[in-house]
CSV table of C-alpha atoms and ligand atoms in Angstrom, one decimal:
chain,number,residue,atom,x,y,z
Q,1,UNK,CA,-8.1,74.3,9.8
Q,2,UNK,CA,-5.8,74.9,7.0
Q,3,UNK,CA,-2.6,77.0,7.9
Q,4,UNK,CA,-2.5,81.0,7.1
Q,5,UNK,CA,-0.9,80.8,3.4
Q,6,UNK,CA,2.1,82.6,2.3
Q,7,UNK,CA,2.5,86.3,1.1
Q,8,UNK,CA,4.0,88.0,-1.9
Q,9,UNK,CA,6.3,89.2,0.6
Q,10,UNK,CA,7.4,85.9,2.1
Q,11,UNK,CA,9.1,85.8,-1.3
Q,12,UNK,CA,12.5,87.6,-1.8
Q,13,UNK,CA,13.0,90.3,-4.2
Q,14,UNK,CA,14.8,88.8,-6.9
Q,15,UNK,CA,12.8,86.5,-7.4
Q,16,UNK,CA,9.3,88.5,-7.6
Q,17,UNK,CA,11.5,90.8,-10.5
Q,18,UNK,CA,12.0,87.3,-12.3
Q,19,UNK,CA,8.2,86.6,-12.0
Q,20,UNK,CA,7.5,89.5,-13.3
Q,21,UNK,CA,9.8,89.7,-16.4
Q,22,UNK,CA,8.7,86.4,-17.0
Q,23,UNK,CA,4.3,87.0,-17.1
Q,24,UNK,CA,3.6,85.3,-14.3
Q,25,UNK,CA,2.5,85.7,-11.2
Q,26,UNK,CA,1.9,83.5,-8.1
Q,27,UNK,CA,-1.4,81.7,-7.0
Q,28,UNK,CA,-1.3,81.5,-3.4
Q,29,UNK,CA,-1.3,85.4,-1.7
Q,30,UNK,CA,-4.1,85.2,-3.9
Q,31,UNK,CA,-5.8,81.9,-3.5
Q,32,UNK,CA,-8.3,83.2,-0.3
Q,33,UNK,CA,-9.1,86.2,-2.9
Q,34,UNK,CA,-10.2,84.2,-6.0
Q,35,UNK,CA,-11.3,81.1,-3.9
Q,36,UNK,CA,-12.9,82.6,-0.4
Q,37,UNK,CA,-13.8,80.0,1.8
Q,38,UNK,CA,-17.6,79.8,2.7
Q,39,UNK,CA,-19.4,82.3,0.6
Q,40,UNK,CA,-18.2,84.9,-1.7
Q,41,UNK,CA,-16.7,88.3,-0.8
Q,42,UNK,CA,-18.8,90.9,-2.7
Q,43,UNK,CA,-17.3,94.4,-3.8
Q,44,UNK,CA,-21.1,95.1,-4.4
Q,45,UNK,CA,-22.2,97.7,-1.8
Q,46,UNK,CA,-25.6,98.0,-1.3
Q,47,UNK,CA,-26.9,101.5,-2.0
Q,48,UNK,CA,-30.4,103.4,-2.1
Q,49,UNK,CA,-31.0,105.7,-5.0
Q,50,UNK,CA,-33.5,108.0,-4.0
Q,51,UNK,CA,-36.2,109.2,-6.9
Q,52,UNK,CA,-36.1,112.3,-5.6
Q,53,UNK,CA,-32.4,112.9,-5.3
Q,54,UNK,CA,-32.2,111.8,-8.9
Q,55,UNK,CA,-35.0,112.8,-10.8
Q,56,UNK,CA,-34.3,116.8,-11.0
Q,57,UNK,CA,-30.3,115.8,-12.4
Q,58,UNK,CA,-32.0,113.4,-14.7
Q,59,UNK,CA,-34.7,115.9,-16.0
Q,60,UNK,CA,-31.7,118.7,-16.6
Q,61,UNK,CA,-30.5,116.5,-18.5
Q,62,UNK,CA,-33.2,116.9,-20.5
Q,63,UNK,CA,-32.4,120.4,-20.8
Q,64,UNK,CA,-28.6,119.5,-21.4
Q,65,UNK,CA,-28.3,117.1,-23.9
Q,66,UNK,CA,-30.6,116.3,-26.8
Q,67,UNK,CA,-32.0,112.6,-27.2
Q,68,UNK,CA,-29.9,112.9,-30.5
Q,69,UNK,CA,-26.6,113.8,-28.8
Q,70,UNK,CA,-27.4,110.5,-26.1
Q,71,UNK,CA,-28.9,107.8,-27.9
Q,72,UNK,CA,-30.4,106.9,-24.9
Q,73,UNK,CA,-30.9,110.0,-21.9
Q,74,UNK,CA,-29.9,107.7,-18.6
Q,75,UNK,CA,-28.0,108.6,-15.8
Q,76,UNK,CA,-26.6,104.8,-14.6
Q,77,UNK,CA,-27.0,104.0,-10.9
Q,78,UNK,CA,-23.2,103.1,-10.5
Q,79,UNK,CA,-22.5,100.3,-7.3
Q,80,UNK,CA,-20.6,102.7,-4.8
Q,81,UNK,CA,-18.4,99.7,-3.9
Q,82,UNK,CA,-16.7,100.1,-7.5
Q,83,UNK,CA,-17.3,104.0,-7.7
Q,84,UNK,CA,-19.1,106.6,-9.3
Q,85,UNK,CA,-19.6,105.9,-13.1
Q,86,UNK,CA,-19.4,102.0,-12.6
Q,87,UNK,CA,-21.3,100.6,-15.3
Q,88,UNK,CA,-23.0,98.1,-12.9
Q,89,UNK,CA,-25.3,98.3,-9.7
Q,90,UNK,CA,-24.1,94.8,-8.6
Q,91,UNK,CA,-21.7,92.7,-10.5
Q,92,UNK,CA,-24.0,91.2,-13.1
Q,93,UNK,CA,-26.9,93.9,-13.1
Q,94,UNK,CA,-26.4,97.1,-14.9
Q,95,UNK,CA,-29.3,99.5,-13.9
Q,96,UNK,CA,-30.2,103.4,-15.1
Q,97,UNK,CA,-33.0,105.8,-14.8
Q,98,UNK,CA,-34.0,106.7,-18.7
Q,99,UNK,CA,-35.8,109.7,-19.5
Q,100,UNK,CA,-37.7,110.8,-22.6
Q,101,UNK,CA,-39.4,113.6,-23.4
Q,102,UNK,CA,-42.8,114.3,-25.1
Q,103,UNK,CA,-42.6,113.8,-28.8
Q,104,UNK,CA,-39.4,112.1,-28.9
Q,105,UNK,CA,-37.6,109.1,-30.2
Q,106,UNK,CA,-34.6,106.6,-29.2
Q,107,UNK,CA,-33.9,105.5,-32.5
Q,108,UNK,CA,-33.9,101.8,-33.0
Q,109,UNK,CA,-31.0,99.5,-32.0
Q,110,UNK,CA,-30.7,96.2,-31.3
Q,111,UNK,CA,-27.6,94.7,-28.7
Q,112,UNK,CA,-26.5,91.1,-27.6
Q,113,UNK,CA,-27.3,92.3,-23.6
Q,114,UNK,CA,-30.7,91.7,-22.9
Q,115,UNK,CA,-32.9,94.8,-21.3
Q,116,UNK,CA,-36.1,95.1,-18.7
Q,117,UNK,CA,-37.5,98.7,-17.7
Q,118,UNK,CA,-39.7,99.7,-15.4
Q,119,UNK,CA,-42.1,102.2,-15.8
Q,120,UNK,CA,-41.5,105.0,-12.9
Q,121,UNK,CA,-42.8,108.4,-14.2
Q,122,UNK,CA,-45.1,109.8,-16.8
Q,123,UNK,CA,-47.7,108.2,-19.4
Q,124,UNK,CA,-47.8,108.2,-23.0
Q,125,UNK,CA,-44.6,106.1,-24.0
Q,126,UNK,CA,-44.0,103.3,-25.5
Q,127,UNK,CA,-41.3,100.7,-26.6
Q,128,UNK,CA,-41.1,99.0,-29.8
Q,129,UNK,CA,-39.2,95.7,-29.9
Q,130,UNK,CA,-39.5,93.6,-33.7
Q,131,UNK,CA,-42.7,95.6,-34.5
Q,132,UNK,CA,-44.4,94.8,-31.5
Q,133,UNK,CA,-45.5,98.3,-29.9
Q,134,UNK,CA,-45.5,98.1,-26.2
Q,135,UNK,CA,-47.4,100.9,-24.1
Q,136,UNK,CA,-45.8,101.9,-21.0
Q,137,UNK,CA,-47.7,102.2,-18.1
Q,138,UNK,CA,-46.3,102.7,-14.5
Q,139,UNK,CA,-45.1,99.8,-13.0
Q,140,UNK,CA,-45.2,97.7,-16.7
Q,141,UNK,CA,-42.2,95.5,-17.1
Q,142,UNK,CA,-41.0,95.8,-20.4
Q,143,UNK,CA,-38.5,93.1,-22.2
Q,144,UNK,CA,-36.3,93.7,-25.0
Q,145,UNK,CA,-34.3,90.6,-25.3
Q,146,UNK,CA,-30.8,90.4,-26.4
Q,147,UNK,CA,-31.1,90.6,-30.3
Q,148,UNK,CA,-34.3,92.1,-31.0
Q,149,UNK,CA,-34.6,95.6,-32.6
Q,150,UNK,CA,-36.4,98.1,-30.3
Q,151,UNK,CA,-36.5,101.8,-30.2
Q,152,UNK,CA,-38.6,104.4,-27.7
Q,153,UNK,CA,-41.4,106.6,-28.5
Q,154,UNK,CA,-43.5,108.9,-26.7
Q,155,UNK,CA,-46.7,110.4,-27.6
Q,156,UNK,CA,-47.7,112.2,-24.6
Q,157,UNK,CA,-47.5,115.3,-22.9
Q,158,UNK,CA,-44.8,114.8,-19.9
Q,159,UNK,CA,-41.4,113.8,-19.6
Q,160,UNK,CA,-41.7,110.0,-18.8
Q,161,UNK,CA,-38.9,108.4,-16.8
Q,162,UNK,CA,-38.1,104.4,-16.7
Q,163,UNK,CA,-35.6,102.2,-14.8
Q,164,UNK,CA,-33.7,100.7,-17.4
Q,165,UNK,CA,-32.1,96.7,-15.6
Q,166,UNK,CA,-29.2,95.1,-18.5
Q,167,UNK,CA,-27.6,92.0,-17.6
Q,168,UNK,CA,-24.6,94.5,-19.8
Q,169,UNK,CA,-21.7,93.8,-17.1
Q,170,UNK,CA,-21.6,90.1,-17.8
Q,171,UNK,CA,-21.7,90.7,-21.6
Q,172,UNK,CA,-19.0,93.0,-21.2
Q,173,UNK,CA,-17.0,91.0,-19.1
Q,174,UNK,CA,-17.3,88.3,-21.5
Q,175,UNK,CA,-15.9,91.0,-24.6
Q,176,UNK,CA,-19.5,90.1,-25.8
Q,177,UNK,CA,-21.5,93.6,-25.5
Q,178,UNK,CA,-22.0,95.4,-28.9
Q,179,UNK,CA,-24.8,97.0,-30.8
Q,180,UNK,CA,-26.2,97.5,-34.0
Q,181,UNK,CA,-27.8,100.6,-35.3
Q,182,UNK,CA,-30.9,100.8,-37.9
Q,183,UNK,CA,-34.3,102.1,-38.7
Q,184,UNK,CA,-37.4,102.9,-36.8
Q,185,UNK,CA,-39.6,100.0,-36.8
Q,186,UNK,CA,-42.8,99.5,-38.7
Q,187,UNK,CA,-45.4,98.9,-36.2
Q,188,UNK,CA,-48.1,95.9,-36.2
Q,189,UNK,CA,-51.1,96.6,-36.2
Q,190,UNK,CA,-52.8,95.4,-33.2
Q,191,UNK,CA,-52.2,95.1,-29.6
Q,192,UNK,CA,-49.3,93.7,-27.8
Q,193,UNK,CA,-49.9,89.9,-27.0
Q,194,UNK,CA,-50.0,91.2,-23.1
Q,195,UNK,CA,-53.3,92.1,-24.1
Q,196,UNK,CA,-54.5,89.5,-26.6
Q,197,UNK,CA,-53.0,85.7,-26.1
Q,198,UNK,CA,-51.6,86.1,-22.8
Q,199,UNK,CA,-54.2,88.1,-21.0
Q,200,UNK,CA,-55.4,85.3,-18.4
Q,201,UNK,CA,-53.5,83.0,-16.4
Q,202,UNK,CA,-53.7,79.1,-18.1
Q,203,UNK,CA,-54.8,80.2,-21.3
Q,204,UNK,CA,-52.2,80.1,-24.3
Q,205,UNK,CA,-52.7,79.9,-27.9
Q,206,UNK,CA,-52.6,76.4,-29.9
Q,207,UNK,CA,-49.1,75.5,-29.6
Q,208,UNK,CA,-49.3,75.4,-33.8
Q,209,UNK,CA,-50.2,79.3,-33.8
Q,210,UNK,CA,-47.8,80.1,-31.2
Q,211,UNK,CA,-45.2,80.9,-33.5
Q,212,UNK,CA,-47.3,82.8,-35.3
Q,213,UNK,CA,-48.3,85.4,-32.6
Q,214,UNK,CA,-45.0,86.5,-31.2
Q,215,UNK,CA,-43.1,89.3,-32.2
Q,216,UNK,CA,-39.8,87.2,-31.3
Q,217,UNK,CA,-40.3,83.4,-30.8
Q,218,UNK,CA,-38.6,82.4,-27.7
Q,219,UNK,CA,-40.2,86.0,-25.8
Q,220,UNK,CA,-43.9,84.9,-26.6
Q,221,UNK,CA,-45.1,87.7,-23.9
Q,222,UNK,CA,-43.1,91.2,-23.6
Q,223,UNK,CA,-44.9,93.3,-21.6
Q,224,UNK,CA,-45.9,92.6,-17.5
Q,225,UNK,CA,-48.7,94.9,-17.1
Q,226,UNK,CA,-48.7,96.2,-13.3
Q,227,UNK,CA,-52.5,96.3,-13.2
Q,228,UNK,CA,-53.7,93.1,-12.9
Q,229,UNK,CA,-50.0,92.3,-11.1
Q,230,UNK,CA,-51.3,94.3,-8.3
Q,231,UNK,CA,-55.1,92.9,-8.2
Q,232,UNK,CA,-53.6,89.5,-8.2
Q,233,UNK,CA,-50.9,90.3,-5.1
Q,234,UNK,CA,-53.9,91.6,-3.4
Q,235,UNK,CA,-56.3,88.8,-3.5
Q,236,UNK,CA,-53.3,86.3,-2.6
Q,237,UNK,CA,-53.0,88.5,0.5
Q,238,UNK,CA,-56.6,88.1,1.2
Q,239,UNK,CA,-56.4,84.8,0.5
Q,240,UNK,CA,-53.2,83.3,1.7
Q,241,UNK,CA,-51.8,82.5,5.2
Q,242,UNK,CA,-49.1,84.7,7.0
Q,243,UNK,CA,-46.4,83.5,4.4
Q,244,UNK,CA,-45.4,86.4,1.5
Q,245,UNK,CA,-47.2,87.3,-0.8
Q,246,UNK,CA,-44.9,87.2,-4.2
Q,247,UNK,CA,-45.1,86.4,-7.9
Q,248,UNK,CA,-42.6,85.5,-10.4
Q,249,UNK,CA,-43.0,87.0,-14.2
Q,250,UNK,CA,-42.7,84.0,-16.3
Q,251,UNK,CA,-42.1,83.7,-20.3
Q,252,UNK,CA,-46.8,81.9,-20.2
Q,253,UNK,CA,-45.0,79.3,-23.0
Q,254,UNK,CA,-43.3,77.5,-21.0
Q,255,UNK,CA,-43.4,78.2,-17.1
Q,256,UNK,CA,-39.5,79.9,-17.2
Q,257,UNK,CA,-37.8,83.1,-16.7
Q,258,UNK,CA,-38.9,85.3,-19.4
Q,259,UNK,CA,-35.4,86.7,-19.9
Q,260,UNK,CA,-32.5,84.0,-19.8
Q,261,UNK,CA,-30.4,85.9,-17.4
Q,262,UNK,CA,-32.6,88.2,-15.1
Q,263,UNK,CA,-35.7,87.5,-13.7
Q,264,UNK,CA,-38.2,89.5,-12.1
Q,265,UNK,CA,-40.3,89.2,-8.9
Q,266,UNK,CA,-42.9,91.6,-7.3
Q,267,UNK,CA,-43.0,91.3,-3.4
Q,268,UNK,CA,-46.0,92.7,-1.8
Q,269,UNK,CA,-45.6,93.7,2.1
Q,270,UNK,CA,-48.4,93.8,3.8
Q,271,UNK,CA,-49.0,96.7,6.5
Q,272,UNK,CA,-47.2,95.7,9.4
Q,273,UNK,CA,-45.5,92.4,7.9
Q,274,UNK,CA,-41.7,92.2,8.1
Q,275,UNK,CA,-40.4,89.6,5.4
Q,276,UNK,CA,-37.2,87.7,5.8
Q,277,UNK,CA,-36.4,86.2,2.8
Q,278,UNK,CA,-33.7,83.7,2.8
Q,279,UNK,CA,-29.7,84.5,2.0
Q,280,UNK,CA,-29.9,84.0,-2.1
Q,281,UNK,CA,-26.7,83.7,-4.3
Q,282,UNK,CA,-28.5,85.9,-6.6
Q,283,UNK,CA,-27.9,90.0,-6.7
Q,284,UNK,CA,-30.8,92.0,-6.8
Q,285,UNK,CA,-32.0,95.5,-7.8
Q,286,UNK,CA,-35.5,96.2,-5.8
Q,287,UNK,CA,-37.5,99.0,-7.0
Q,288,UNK,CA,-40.6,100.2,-4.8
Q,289,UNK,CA,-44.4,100.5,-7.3
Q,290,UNK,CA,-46.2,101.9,-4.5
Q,291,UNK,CA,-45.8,102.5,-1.0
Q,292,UNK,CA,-43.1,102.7,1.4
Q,293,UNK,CA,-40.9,100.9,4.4
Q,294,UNK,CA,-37.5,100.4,5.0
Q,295,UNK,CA,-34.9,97.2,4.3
Q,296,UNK,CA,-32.1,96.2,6.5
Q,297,UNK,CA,-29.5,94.9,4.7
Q,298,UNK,CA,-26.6,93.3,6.1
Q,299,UNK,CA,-27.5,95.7,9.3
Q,300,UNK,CA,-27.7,98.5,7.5
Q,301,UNK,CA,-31.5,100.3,7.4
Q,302,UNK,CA,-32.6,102.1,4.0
Q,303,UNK,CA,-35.6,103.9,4.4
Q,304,UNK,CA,-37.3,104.1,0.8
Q,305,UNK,CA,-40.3,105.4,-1.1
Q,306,UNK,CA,-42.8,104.9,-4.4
Q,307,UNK,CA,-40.6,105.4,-7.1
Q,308,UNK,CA,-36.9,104.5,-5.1
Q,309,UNK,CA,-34.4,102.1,-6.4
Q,310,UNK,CA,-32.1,99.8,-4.2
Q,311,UNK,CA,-29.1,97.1,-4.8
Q,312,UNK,CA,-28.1,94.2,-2.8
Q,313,UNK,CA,-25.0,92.4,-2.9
Q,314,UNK,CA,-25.0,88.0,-3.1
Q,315,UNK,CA,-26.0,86.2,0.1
Q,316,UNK,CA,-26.8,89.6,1.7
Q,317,UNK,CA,-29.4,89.4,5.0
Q,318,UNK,CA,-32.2,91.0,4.4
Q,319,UNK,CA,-35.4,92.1,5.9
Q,320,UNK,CA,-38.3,94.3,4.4
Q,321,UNK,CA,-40.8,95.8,6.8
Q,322,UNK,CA,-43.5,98.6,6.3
Q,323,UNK,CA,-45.6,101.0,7.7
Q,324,UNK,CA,-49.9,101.4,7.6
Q,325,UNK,CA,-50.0,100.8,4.1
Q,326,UNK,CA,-49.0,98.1,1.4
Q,327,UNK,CA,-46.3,98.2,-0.4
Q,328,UNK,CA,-45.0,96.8,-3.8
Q,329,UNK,CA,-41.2,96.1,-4.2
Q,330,UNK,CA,-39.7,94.7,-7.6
Q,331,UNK,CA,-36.9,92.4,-7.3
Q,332,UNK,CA,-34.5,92.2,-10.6
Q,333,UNK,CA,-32.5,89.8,-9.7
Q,334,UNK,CA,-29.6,87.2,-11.7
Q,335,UNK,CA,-30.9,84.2,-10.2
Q,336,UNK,CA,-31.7,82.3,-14.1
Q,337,UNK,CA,-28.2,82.9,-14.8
Q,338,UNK,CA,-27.3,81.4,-11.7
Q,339,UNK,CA,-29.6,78.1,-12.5
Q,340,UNK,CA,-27.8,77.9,-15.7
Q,341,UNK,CA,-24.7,78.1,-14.4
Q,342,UNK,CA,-25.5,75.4,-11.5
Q,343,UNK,CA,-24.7,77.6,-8.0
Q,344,UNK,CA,-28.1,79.5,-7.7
Q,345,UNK,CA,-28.3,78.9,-3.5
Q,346,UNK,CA,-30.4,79.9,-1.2
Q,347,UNK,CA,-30.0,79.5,3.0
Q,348,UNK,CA,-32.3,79.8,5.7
Q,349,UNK,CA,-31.5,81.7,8.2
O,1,GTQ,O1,-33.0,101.8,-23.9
O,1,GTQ,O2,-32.0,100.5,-25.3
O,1,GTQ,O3,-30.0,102.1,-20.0
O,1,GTQ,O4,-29.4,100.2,-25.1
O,1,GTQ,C1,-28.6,101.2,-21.7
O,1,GTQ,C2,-28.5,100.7,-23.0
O,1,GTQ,C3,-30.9,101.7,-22.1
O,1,GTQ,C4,-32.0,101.2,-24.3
O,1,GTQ,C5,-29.8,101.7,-21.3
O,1,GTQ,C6,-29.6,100.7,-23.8
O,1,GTQ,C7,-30.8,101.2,-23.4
């Protein structure tokens, strides 16, 4: 066991002045901080935001403060473990409920953070990202990858709401996050590859045409559709043992995350089933489709709903349970940065 290291305050006076003057500072009162021994220390606290609480602020708001006076209308789910108007749910995922109203636009931008939203509220939106337009149905995951132009629309008759998930606090951290301003998009002319190349597991186009097709090369597919998610989930419930039922959204070119740095999981709970998944090094922000249950995490319960959002820290124990019906929890989570970077853990428990 290594012994208890020394303080700032172990050091006399003087000398912490010189330090000072001179720009330095040193390592060891801080070494358990920067280096803790086991697993990290998260400031990450995991929080519930319930739809309801946040829906009537978000949709004043709308009454507030034009789309043109906002760029984008999102109230940001700030991590209560850094404080209200933290730009971050959990360290590396920034997350925000987005609301557009019938007949409006988010003009078209394009920023080196890459973006995912899911579809919570409303029909008759849509997202275009390098021409490709995008409808947004509820529960669709939509990409717009770091880099690609992409601006909101909405042709229907009622406010539509979406969670908005950025891997924005790494970019920032890094001095990296910026964006770029410029015109609405001309739109092609057909439906988005969702629907057309990628429709059906195993089938792909000739690799020679597969440039060809996408909108933006390396993001052959960039809309999830939650339809045929949910028919799938089902039948693997039917199907399958007592072992959860979950899916990973993969870029259908080549077997990866879609996204480099977030990817994306829908967890179906069956009624009655409690899942414990292992202790992950990955954060995560879960967002319930349909139905509802409750999570304990880290021994603390959150009871949530359709349409409810919820973060939790790295290495966090977890356990999702739920009630007479299914339910349908998405999982944003950081673990393909965490691959890259060569730590992405998990432990049983
Ligand atoms: O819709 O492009 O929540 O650029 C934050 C930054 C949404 C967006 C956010 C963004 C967007």
């Amino acid at each position: 066991m290594a012994e208890a290291l020394g303080t700032l305050e172990d050091l006399p006076e003087a000398y912490r002045e010189s330090m000072t003057a001179a720009g330095v500072a040193p390592l060891w009162p801080m070494m358990r901080n920067v280096l803790p021994h086991g697993a990290p220390q998260p400031q990450t606290k995991a929080h519930l935001w319930a739809f309801k609480d946040v829906r009537p602020l978000l949709l004043e708001a709308g009454e507030l403060t034009p789309v043109e006076k906002a760029e984008r209308r999102v109230l940001v789910l700030s991590d209560p473990g850094r404080g209200v108007g933290a730009m971050q749910a959990t360290a590396s995922l920034y997350a925000g409920l987005q609301l557009l109203l019938p007949g409006e636009t988010a003009p078209a931008h394009r920023h080196t953070p890459s973006a995912a939203r899911v579809v919570v509220e409303g029909e008759g939106a849509f997202t275009v990202v390098e021409g490709e337009k995008l409808p947004m149905k509820h529960g669709d995951v939509i990409l717009t990858p770091g880099g690609t132009w992409h601006d909101h629309g909405h042709d229907g008759t009622e406010p539509v709401i979406w969670l908005d998930a950025l891997d924005l606090p790494l970019f920032y951290y890094l001095e990296g996050s910026y964006a770029e301003e410029g015109e609405l998009q001309a739109r092609r002319n057909r439906p988005d590859t969702s629907e057309v190349e990628y429709q059906a597991a195993g089938i792909v186009p000739s690799r020679s045409r597969a440039t060809r097709v996408a909108a933006a090369p390396d993001f052959p597919m960039m809309r999830f559709p939650w339809d045929r998610t949910e028919t799938v989930l089902r039948e693997m419930a039917e199907a399958s043992g007592p072992e959860p039922v979950e899916i990973d959204y993969v870029n259908p070119e080549t077997g990866q995350s879609p996204l480099p740095i977030m990817g994306f999981t829908v967890l179906m709970i069956r009624p009655g089933e409690t899942v414990r998944p292992p202790r992950r090094s990955s954060s995560a922000i879960f967002h319930a489709i349909k139905g509802c249950g409750k999570t304990v995490i880290d021994g603390e319960t959150f009871e949530w709903q359709a349409k409810d959002t919820f973060s939790v820290p790295v290495f966090a124990e977890i356990t999702h349970s739920t009630g007479t019906e299914p339910a349908f929890l998405i999982r944003v989570h950081d673990g393909p940065l965490q691959e890259k970077l060569g730590y992405y853990e998990e432990r049983a428990r």
